[in-house]
Short mmCIF file of C-alpha atoms and ligand atoms in Angstrom, two decimals:
data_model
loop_
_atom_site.label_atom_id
_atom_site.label_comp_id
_atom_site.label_asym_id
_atom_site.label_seq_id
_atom_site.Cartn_x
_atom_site.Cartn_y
_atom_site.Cartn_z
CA UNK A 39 111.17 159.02 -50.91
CA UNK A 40 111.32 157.09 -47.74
CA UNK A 41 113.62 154.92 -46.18
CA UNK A 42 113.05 151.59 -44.92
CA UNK A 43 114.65 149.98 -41.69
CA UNK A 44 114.21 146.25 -41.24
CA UNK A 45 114.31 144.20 -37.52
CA UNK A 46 114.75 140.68 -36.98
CA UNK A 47 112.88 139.94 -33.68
CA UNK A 48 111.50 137.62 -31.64
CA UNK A 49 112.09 133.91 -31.83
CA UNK A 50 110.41 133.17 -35.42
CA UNK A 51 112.98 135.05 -37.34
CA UNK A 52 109.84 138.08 -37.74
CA UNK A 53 110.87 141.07 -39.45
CA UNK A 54 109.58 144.29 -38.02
CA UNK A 55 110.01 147.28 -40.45
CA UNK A 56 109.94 150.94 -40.17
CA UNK A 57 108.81 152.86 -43.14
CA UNK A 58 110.65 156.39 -42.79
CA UNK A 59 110.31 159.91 -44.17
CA UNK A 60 113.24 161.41 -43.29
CA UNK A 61 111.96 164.77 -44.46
CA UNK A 62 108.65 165.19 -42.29
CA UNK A 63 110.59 163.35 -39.77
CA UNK A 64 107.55 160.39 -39.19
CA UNK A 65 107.37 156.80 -39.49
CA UNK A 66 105.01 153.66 -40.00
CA UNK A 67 105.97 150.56 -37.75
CA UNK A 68 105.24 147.16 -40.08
CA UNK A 69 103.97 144.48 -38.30
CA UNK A 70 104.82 145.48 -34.59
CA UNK A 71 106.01 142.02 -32.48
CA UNK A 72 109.00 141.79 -30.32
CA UNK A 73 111.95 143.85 -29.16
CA UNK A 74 110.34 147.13 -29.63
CA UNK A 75 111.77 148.95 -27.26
CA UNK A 76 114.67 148.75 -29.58
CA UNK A 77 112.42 149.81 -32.58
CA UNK A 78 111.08 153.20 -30.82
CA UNK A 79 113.97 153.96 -28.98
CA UNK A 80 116.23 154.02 -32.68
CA UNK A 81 112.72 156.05 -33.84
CA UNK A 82 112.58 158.19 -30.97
CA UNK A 83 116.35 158.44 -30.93
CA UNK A 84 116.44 160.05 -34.29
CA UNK A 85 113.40 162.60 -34.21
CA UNK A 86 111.24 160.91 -35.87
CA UNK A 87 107.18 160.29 -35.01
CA UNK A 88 105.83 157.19 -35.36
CA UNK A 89 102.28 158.03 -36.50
CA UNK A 90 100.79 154.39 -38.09
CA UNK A 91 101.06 150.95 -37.59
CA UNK A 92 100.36 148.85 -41.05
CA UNK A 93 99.71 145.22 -40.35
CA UNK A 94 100.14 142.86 -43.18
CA UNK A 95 97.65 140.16 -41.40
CA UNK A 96 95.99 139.23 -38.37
CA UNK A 97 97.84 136.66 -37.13
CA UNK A 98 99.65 136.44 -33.98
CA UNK A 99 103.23 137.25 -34.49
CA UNK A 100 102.53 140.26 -36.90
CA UNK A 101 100.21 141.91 -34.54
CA UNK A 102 101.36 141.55 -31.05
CA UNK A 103 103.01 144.49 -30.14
CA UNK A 104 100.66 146.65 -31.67
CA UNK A 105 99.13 147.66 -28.09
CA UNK A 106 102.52 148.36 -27.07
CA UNK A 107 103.26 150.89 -29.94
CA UNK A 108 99.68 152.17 -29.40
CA UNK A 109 100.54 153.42 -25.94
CA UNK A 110 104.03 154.63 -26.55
CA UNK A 111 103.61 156.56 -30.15
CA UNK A 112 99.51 157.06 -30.29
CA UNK A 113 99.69 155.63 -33.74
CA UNK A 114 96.60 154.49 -35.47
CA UNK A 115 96.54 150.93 -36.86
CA UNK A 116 95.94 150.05 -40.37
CA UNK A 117 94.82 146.94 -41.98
CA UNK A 118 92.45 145.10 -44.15
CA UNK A 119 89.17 146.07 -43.85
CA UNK A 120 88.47 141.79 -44.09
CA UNK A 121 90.60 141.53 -40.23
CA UNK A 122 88.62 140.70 -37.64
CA UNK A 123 91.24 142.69 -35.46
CA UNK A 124 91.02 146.55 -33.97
CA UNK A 125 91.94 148.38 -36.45
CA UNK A 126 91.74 152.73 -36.96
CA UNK A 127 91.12 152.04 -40.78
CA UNK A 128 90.52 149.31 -42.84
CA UNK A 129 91.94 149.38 -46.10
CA UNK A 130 90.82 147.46 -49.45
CA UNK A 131 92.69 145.95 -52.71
CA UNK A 132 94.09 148.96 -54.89
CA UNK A 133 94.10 151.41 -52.26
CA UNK A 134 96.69 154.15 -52.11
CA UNK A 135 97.72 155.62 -48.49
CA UNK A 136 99.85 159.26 -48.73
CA UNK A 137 102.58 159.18 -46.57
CA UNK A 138 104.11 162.33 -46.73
CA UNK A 139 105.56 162.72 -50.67
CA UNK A 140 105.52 158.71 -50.55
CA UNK A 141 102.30 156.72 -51.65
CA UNK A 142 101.80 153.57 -50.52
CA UNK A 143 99.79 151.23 -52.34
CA UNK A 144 97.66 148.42 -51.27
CA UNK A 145 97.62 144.95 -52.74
CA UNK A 146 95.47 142.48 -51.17
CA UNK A 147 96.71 138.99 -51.35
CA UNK A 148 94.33 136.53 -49.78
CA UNK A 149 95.37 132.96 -49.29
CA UNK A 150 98.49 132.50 -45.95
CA UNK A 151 95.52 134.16 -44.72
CA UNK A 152 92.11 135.77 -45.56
CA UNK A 153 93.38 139.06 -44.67
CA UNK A 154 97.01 139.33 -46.18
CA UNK A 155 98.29 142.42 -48.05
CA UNK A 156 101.43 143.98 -49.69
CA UNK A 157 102.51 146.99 -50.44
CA UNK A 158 103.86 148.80 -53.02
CA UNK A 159 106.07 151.88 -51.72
CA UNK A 160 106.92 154.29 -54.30
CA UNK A 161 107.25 151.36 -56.97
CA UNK A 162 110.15 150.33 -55.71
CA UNK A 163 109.46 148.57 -52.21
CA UNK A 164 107.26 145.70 -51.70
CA UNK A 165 106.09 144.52 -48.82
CA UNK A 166 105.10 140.92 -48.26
CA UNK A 167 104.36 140.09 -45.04
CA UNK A 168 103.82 136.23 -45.42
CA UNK A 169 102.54 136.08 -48.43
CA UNK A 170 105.99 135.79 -50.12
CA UNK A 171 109.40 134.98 -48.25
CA UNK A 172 112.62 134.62 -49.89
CA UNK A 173 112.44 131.76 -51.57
CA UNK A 174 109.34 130.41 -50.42
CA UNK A 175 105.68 131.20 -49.43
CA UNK A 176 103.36 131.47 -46.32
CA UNK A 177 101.44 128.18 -44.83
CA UNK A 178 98.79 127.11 -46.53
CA UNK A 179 97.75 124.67 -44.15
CA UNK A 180 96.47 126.86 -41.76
CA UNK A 181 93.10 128.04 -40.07
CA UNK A 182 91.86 130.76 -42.59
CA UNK A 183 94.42 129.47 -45.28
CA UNK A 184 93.29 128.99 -48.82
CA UNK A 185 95.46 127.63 -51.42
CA UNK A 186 92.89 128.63 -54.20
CA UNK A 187 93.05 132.25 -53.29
CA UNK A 188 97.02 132.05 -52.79
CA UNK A 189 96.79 131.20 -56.15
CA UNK A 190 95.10 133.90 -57.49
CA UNK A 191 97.13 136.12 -55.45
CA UNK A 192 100.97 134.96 -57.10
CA UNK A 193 99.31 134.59 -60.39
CA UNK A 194 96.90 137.10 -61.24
CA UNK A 195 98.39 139.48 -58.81
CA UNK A 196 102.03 139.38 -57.36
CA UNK A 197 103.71 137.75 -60.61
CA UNK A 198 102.61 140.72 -62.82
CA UNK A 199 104.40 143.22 -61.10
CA UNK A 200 107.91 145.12 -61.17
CA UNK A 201 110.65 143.09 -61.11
CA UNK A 202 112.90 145.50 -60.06
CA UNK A 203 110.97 145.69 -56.64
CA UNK A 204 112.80 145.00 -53.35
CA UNK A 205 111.36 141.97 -52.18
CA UNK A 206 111.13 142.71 -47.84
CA UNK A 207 109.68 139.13 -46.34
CA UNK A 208 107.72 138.77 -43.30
CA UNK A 209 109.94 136.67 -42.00
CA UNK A 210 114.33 135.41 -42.17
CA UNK A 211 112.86 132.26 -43.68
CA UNK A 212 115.62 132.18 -47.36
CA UNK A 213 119.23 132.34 -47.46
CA UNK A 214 119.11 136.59 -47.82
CA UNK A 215 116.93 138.94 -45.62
CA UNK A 216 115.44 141.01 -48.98
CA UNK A 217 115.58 139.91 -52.82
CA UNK A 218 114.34 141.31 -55.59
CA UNK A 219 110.95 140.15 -56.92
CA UNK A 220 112.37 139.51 -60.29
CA UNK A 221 114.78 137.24 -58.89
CA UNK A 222 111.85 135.74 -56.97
CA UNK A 223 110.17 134.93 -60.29
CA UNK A 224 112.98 133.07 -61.94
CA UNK A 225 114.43 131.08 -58.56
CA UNK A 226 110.90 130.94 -56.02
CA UNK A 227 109.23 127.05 -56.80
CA UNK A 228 106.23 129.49 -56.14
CA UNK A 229 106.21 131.16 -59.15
CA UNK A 230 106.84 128.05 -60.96
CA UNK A 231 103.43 126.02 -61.59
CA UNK A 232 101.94 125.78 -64.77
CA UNK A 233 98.84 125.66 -63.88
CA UNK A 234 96.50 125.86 -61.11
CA UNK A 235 95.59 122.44 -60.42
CA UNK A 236 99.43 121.55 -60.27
CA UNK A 237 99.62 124.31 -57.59
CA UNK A 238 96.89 123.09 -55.70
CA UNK A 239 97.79 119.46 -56.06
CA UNK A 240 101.23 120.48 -54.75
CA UNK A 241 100.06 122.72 -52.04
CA UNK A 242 97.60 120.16 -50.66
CA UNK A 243 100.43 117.08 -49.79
ZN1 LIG B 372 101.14 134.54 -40.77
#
């Protein structure tokens, strides 16, 4: 089992997470931005290797201090195999990463952006990067956004899971910093469409 640490940095309420197995003493940075000196030093601090970055997607404020962990920890970057980033492995939809006794599964959830995943951690964690916040979704309105494909994504993927996963957001955008996915069902207005043309009409005012 692993343990998960979550950071609010920066100035867009981002949440940087490390994923930590306490037993092999390693970790996996989450979307690497701001204030990471804090991040490694509290890694570094307590034994423990960072040895991966995971980025959830490409854009800006997920990825940004990914140089910085590069140089300080060696770690190799993961990500969808679809970002047009640099990237040590690409991963696909349905792909499971070993981490130590942990598995880490990958759910790829086009539509904030053509290049957005979760992840499942030992079915109990979920990752959402911006995908899913608490209480709300990612922008659909921007470059490389695609309401269609968000669709898909909460519908055919995200709202057929656990319930009992821990929701952790990519950003401190709802009134708590982590929720439950079932609670995310019943309360979230994006799990709440009937169909997909009310979603889209919706999504597109
Ligand atoms: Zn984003």
């Amino acid at each position: 089992m692993v343990k998960i640490e979550q950071f609010l940095v920066g100035k867009m309420d981002n949440f940087t997470y490390a994923i930590i197995d306490e037993k092999n003493r390693k970790s996996i940075i989450v979307d690497p931005s701001w204030d990471l000196e804090i991040i490694i030093d509290f890694l570094e601090k307590n034994g423990i290797e960072n040895t991966f970055i995971i980025n959830t997607h490409s854009h800006f404020d997920h990825v940004v201090g990914n140089d910085q962990v590069v140089k300080r920890t060696g770690a190799k970057i993961i990500q969808h195999k679809s970002s047009p980033l640099k990237k040590d492995i690409g991963v696909s939809d349905g792909e499971s990463i070993k981490f130590g006794e942990s598995e880490i599964k990958i759910i790829h959830t086009p539509g904030h952006s053509g290049d957005s995943i979760c992840l499942i951690i030992d079915d109990k964690i979920l990752l959402t990067g911006d995908t899913l916040f608490v209480g709300s979704c990612g922008r659909l309105d921007l470059q490389g956004s695609d309401p269609n494909k968000m669709y898909n994504s909460v519908y055919n993927k995200l709202i057929s899971l656990d319930g009992n996963l821990i929701v952790y957001p990519g950003h401190h955008y709802g009134s708590t910093k982590t929720s439950t996915l079932g609670k995310e069902k019943s309360t979230n207005f994006v799990f709440k469409f009937h169909s997909r043309q009310e979603f889209l009409n919706f999504m597109d005012r």
